Coordinates of C-alpha atoms and ligand atoms in Angstrom, one line a residue:
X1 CA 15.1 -44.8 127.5
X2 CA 18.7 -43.4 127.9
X3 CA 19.7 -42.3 131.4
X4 CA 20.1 -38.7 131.1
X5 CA 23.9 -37.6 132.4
X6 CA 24.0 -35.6 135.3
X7 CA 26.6 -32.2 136.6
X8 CA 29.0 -33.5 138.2
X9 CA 29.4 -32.1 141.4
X10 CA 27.5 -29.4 143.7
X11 CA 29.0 -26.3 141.7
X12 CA 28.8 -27.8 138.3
X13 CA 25.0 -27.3 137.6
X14 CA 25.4 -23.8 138.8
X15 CA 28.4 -22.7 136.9
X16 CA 26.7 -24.3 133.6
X17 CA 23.5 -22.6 134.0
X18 CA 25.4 -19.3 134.7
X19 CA 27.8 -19.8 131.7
X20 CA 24.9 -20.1 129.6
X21 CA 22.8 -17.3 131.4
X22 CA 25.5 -14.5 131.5
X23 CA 26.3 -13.6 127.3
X24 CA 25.7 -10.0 125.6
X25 CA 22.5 -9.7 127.4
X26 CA 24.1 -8.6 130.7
X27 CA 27.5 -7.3 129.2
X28 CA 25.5 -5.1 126.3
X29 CA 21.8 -5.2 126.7
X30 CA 21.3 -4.4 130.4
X31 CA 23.4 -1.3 130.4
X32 CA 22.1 0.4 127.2
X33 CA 18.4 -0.2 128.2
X34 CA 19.5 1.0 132.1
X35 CA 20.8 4.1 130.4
X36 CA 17.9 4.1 127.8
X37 CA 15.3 3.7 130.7
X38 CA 16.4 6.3 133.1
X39 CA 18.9 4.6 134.7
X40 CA 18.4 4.0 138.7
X41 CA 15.0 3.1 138.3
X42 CA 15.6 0.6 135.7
X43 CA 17.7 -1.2 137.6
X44 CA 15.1 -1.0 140.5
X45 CA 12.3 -2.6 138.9
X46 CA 14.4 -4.6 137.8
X47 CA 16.2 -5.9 140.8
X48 CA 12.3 -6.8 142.1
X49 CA 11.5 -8.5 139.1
X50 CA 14.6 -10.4 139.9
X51 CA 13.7 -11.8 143.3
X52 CA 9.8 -12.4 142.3
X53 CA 9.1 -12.9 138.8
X54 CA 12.7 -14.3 137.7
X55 CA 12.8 -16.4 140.7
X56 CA 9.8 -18.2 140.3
X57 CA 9.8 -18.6 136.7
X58 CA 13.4 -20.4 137.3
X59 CA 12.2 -22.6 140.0
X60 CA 9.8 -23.7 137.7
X61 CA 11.5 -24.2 134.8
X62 CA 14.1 -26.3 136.8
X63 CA 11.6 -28.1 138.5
X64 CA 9.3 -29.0 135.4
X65 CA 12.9 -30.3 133.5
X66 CA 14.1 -32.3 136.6
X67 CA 10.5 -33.8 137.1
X68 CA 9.8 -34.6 133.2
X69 CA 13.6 -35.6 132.5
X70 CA 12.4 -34.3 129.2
X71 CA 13.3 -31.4 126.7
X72 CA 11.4 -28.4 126.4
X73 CA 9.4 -29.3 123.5
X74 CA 8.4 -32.9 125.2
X75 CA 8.0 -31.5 128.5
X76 CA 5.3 -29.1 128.3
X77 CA 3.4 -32.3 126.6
X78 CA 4.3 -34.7 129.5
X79 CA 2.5 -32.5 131.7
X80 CA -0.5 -31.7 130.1
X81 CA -1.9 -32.9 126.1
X82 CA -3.5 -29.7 125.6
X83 CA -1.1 -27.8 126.5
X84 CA 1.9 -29.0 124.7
X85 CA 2.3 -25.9 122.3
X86 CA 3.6 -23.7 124.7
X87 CA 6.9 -26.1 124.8
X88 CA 6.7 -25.1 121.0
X89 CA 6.4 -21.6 121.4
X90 CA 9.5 -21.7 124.0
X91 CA 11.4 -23.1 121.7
X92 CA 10.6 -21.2 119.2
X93 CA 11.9 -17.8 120.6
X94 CA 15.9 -19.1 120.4
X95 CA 15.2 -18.9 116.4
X96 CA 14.0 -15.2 117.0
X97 CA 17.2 -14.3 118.8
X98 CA 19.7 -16.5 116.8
X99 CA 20.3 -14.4 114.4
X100 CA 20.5 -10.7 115.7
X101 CA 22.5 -12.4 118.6
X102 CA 25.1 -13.1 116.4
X103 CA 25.1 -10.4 114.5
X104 CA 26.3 -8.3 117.6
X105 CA 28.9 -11.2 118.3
X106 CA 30.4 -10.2 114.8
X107 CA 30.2 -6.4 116.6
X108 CA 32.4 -7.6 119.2
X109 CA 34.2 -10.0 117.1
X110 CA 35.5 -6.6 115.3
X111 CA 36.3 -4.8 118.0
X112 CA 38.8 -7.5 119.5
X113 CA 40.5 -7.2 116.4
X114 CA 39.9 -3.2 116.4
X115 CA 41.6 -2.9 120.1
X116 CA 44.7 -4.6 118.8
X117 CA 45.0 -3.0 115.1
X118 CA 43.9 0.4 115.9
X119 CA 43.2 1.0 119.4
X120 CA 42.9 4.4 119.0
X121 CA 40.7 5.2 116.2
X122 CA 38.0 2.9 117.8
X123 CA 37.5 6.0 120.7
X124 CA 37.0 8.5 117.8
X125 CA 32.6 9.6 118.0
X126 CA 32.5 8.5 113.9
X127 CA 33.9 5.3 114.5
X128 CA 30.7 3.0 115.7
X129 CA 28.5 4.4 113.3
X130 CA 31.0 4.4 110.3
X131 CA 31.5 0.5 111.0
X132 CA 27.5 -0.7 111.4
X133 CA 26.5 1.8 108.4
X134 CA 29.4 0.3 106.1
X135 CA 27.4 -2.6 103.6
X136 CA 30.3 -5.7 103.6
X137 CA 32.5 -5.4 106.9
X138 CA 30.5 -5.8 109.5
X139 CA 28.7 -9.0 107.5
X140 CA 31.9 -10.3 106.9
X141 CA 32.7 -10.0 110.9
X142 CA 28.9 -11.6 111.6
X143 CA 30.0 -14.3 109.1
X144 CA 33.0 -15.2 111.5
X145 CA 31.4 -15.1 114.5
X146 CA 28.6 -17.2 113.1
X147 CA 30.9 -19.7 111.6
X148 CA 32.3 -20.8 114.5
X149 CA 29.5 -20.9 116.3
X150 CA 28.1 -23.1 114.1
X151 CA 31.5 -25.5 113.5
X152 CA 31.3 -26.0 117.5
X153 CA 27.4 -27.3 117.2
X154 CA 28.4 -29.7 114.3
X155 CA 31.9 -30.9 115.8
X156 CA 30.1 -31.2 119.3
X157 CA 32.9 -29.6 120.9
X158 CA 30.9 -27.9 123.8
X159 CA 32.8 -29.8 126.3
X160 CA 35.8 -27.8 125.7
X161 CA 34.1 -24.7 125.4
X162 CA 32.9 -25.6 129.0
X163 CA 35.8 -26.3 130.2
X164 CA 37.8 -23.3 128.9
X165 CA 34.8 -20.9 130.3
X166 CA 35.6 -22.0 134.1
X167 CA 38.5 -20.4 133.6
X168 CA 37.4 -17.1 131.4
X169 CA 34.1 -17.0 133.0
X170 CA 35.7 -15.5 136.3
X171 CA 38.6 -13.7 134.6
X172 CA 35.3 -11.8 132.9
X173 CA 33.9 -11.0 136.3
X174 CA 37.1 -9.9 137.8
X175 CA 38.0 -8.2 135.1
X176 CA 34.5 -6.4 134.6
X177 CA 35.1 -5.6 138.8
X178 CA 38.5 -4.0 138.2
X179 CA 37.3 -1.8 135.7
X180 CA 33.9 -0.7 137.3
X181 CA 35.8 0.1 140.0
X182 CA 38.3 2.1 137.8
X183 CA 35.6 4.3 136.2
X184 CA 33.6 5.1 139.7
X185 CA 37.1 6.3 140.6
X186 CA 37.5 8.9 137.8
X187 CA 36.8 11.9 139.2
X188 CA 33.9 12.4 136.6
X189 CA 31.7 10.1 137.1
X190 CA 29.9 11.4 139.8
X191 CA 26.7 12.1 137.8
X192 CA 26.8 8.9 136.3
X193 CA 27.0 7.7 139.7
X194 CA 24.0 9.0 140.4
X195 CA 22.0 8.6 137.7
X196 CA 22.4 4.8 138.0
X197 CA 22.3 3.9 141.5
X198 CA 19.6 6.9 142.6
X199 CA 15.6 5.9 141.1
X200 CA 13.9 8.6 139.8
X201 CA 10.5 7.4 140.0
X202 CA 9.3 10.3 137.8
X203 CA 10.7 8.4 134.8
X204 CA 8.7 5.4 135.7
X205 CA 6.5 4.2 132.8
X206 CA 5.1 0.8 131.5
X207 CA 7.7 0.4 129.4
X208 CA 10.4 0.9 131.5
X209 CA 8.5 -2.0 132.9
X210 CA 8.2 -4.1 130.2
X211 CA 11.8 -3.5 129.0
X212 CA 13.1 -4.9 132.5
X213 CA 11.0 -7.7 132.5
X214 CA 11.8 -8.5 128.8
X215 CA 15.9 -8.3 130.1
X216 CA 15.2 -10.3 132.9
X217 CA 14.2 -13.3 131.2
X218 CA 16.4 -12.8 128.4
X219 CA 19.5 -12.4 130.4
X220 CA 18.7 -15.3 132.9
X221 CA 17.5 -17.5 129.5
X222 CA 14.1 -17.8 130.9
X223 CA 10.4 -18.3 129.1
X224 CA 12.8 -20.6 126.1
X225 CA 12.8 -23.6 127.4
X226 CA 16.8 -23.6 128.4
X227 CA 16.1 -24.1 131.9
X228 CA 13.7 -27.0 131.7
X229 CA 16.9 -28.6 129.6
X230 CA 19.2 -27.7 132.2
X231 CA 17.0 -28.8 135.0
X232 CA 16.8 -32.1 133.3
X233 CA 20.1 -32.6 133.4
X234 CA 20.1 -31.6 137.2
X235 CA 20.6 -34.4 139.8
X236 CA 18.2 -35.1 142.1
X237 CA 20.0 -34.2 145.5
X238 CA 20.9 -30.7 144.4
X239 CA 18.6 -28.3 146.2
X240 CA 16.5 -26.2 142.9
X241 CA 16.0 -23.6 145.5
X242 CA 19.7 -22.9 146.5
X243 CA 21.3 -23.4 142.7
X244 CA 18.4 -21.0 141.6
X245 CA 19.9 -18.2 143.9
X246 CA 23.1 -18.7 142.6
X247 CA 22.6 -18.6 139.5
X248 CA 20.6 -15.7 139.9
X249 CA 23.0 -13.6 141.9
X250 CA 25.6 -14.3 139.5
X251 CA 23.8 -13.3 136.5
X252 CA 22.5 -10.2 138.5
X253 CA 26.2 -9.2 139.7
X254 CA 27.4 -8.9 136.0
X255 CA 24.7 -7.3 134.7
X256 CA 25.1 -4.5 137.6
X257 CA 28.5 -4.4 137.2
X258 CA 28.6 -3.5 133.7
X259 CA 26.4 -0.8 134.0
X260 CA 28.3 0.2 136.7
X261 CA 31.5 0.2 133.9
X262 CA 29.4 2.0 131.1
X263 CA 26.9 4.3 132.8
X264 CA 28.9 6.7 134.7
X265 CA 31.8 6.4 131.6
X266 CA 28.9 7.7 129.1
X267 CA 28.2 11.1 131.7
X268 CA 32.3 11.5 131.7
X269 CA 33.0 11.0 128.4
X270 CA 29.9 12.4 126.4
X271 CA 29.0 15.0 128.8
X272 CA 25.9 13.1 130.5
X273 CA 24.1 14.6 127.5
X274 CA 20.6 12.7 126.9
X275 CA 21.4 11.6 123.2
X276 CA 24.2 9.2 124.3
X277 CA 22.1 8.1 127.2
X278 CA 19.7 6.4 124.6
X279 CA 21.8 6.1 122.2
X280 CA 21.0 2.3 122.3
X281 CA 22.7 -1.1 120.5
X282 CA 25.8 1.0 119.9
X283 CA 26.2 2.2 123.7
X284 CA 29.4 -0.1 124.7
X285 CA 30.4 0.0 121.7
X286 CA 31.3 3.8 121.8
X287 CA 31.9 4.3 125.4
X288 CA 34.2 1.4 126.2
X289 CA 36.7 2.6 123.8
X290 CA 37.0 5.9 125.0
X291 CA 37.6 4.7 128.1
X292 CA 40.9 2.4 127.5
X293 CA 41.9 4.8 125.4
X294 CA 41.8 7.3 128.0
X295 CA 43.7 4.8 130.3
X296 CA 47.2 3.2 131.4
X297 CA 47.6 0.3 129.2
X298 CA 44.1 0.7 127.5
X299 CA 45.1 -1.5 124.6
X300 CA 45.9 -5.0 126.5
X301 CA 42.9 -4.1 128.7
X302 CA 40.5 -3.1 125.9
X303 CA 41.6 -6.3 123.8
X304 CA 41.6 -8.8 126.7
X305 CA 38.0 -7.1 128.0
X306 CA 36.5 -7.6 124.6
X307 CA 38.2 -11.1 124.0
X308 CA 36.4 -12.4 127.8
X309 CA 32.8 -10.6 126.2
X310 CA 33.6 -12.4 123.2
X311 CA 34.1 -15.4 124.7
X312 CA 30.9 -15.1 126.7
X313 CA 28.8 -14.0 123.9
X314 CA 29.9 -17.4 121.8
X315 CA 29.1 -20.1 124.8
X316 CA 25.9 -18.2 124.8
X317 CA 25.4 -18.2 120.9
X318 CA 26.3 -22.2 120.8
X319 CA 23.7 -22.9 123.6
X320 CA 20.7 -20.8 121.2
X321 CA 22.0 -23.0 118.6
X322 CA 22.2 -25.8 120.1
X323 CA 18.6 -25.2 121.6
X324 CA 17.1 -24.5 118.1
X325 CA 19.2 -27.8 116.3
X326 CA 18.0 -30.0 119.6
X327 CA 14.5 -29.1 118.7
X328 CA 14.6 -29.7 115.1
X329 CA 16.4 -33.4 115.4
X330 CA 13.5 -34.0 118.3
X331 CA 10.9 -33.0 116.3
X332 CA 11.7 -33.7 112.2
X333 CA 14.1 -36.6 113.4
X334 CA 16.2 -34.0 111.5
X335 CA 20.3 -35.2 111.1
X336 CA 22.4 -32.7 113.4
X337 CA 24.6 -31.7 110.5
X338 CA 21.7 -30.9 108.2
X339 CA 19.9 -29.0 111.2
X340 CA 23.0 -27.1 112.4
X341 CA 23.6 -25.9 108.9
X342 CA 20.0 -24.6 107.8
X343 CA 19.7 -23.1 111.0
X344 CA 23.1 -21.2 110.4
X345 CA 22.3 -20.4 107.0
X346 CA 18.5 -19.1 108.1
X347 CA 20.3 -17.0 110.6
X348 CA 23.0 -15.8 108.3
X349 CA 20.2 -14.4 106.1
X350 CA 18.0 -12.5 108.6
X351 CA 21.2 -11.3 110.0
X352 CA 22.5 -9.9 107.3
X353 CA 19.0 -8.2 106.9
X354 CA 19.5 -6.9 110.5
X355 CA 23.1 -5.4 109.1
X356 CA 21.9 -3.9 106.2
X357 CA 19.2 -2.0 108.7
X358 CA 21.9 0.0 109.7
X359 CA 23.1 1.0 106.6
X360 CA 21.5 0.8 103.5
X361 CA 18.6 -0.1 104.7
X362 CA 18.4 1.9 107.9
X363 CA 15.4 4.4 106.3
X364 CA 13.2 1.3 106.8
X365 CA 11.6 1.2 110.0
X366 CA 8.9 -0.9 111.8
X367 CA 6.8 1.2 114.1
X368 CA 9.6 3.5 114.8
X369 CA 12.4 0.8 115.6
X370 CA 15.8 -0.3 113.2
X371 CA 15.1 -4.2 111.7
X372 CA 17.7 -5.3 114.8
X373 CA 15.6 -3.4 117.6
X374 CA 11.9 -4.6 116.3
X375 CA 13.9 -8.3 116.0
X376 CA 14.5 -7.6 119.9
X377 CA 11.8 -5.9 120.6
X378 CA 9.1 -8.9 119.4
X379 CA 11.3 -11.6 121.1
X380 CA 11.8 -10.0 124.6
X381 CA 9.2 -7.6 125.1
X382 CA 6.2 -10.2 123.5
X383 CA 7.1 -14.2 123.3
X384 CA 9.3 -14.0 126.7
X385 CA 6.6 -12.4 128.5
X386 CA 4.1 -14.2 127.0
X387 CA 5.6 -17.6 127.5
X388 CA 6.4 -16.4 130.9
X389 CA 2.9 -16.2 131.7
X390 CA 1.8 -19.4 130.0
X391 CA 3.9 -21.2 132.0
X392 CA 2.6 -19.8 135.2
X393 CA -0.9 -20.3 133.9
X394 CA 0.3 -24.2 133.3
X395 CA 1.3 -24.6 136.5
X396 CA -0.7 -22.5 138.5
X397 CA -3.7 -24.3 137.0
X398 CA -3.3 -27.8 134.9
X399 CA -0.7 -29.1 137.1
X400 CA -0.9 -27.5 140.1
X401 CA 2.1 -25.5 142.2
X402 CA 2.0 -28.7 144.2
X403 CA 3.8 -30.5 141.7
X404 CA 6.3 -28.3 141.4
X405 CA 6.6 -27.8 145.0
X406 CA 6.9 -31.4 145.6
X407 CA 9.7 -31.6 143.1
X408 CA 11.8 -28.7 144.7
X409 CA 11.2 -30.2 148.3
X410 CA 12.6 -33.8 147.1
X411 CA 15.7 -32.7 149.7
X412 CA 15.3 -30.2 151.9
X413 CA 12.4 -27.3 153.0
X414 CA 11.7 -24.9 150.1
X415 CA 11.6 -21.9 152.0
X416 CA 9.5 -19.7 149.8
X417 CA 6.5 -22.0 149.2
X418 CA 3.4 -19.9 150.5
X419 CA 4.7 -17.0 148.3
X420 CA 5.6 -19.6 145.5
X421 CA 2.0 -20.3 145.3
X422 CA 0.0 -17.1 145.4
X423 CA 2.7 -15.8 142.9
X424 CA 2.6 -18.6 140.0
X425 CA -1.0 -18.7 140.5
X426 CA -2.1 -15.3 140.7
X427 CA 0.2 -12.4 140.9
X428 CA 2.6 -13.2 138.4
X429 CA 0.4 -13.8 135.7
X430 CA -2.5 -11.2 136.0
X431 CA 0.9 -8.4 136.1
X432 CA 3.1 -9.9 133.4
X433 CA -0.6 -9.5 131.5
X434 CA -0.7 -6.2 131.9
X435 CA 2.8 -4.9 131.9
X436 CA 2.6 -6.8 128.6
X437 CA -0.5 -5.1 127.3
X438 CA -0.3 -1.8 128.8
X439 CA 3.9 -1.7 127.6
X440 CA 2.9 -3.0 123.9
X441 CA 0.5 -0.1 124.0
X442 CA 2.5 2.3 125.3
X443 CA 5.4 1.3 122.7
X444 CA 2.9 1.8 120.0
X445 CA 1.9 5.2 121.2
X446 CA -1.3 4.5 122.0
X447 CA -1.0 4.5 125.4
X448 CA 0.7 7.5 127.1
X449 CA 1.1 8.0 130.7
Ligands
LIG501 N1 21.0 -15.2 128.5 C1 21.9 -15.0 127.4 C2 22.6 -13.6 127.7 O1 22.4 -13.0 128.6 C3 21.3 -14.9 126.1 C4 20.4 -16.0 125.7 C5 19.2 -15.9 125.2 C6 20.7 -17.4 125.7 N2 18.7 -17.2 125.0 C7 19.6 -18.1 125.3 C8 21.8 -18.1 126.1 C9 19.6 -19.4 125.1 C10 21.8 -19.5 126.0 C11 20.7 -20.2 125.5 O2 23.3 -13.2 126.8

């Protein structure tokens, strides 16, 4: 068999994983659904899913990759006959978010282009909706965004793309820190302020639950199979425990920030009125503008901010793809051109559907939600969690923590081992189970609490 490579270097593991972790999840998920969800509680349960469920489900999904030195679809196999289809069923949730993932990349494909043609019609209250209800333009933007996604799949060109993003990657963060801290210094803000940082545990429900837990693994690429292939990838002297922080702090720090950036702008721009706070897929979208446009230079600022989110959204678009095309060549011994190209033309399809759910289509709903939003909704709030669980239930019981433990502790003391145990085994899967069960319900109506 083929030596796999390895990172280069101490950071280089770290930086890849992050690259691929931090995309539109952090930069425009996590801030609607924190502004959807009540806000400061949100990002508390959250932040606790962070340092429990999203740590040990990383740990493990390194550890399983650098112990198997196999892909996701393989690995789950290596480790156990019987249980080999939940590799499947990891890999299988990449072709779910493919294409809605891209269809918001079109979004902010647009309004890169929008910041520099028009800057100022983009902070008009008609503008958003106008665009996503419109039947060609945003396709034709999703069709971009797409296509070049899929031309750096077939060409292979991901090395570039790497090594462009360790340069734009932390332009993005400084960036998204200079103007968090611009917005918390507006003298409006103060409620949004509030409202984000403060818990109100009165607006604490399963599904605020299930919608954190859902972002969390979404956001950190978890319960798909990307970290077993990173992990396998990983050499073994670099400490799993150590890398895992990292990665998880920076992934975390975005994903604050930017709700630190759009929360308290929504209450000073839109009057902190409740509509705008759950206003959903469309909440950067309509409060970013508003905000350069209400600024000193606004227009560079607004073009460059979108161009870095673009940026992050297509390394994180290549890697789905990548995922889906790796699987197929692994499984149907599939040619990488043909694969690339029927999954882009599969995703161009149901994105297009997705587009048209805003428009034409958007009278069509599935138990309440817009085509885009049940597309979301089935991926991160049912197959992560579920695959999150399965995993836990794989290790905590066919192969044993040990293994994974022993894996971690190849250099050094893995600090949280005791707790590593009693949560893989036990805690996390009996809770994902039911914030998974008692959030579906509650999402259906049935429950209420
Ligand atoms: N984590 C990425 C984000 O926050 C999105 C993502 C989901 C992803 N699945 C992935 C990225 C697979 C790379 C590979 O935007």
């Amino acid at each position: 068999m083929e030596k796999r490579n390895t990172f280069s270097g101490k950071i280089g593991f770290v930086l890849a994983a992050a690259g691929s972790a931090v995309g539109l999840g952090n930069l425009w998920r996590f801030p609607y659904l924190a502004a959807k969800y009540g806000g400061g509680i949100f990002l508390f349960v959250y932040l606790i899913l962070a340092v429990t469920f999203g740590f040990i489900l990383m740990v493990t999904e390194i550890a399983i990759g650098r112990k198997t030195q196999l892909s996701p679809l393989a690995a789950f196999g290596a480790l156990s006959s019987k249980w080999g289809w939940v590799g499947k069923l990891a890999t299988f949730v990449p072709v779910l978010i493919f294409p809605y993932y891209c269809l918001i990349g079109g979004w902010v494909t647009k309004y890169t282009y929008a910041m520099i043609a028009e800057e100022q019609a983009t902070a008009a209250d008609s503008y958003f909706g106008a665009y996503v209800s419109a039947t060609t333009e945003p396709i034709i933007w999703f069709f971009v965004f797409l296509l070049i996604t899929t031309l750096v799949v077939i060409f292979g060109v991901n090395k570039g793309i790497e090594k462009l993003s360790k340069i734009l990657m932390p332009l993005l963060l400084i960036i998204t820190l200079a103007l968090s801290a611009y917005i918390v210094t507006r003298p409006g803000s103060k409620a949004g302020i509030r409202y984000y940082l403060m818990p109100d545990f009165a607006s604490l429900s399963f599904k605020t639950v299930l919608a954190a837990l859902g972002q969390l693994f979404y956001s950190m690429s978890l319960a798909m199979g990307i970290m077993i292939t990173y992990g396998s990838y990983l050499s073994k002297e670099e400490k799993i425990e150590k890398s895992t922080r990292q990665i998880e702090v920076f992934d975390t720090a975005i994903a604050f920030l930017a709700g630190l950036m759009i929360i308290p702008a929504v209450f000073e721009f839109s009057g902190g009125d409740k509509e705008a706070l759950g206003s959903g897929p469309s909440l950067m979208f309509v409060t970013l503008p508003k905000v350069f446009n209400a600024m000193p230079a606004g227009k560079i600022i607004g073009a460059l901010f979108f161009f870095l989110v673009l940026f992050a959204a297509l390394t994180s678009s290549v890697s789905i793809l990548e995922a889906i095309v790796s699987g197929l060549i692994d499984t149907f011994k599939m040619k990488r051109g043909t694969a690339t190209v029927l999954v882009s033309v599969y995703g161009l399809v149901l994105g297009i559907i997705c587009s048209l759910g805003f428009g034409i289509w958007s009278d069509f709903t599935i138990i309440g939600m817009s085509i885009l939003d049940f597309m979301d909704f089935i991926s991160n709030s049912i197959f992560l969690p579920l695959v999150g669980m399965l995993t836990c239930i794989v290790v905590g019981f066919v192969i044993k923590p040990d293994a994974i433990i022993s894996e971690v502790e190849l250099n050094g003391p893995f600090k949280m081992k005791h707790f590593y145990t009693a949560m893989v085994k036990w805690i996390a899967p009996i809770l994902i189970f039911a914030i998974l069960v008692s959030g579906i319900l509650q999402s259906l109506g049935i429950l209420k609490i």
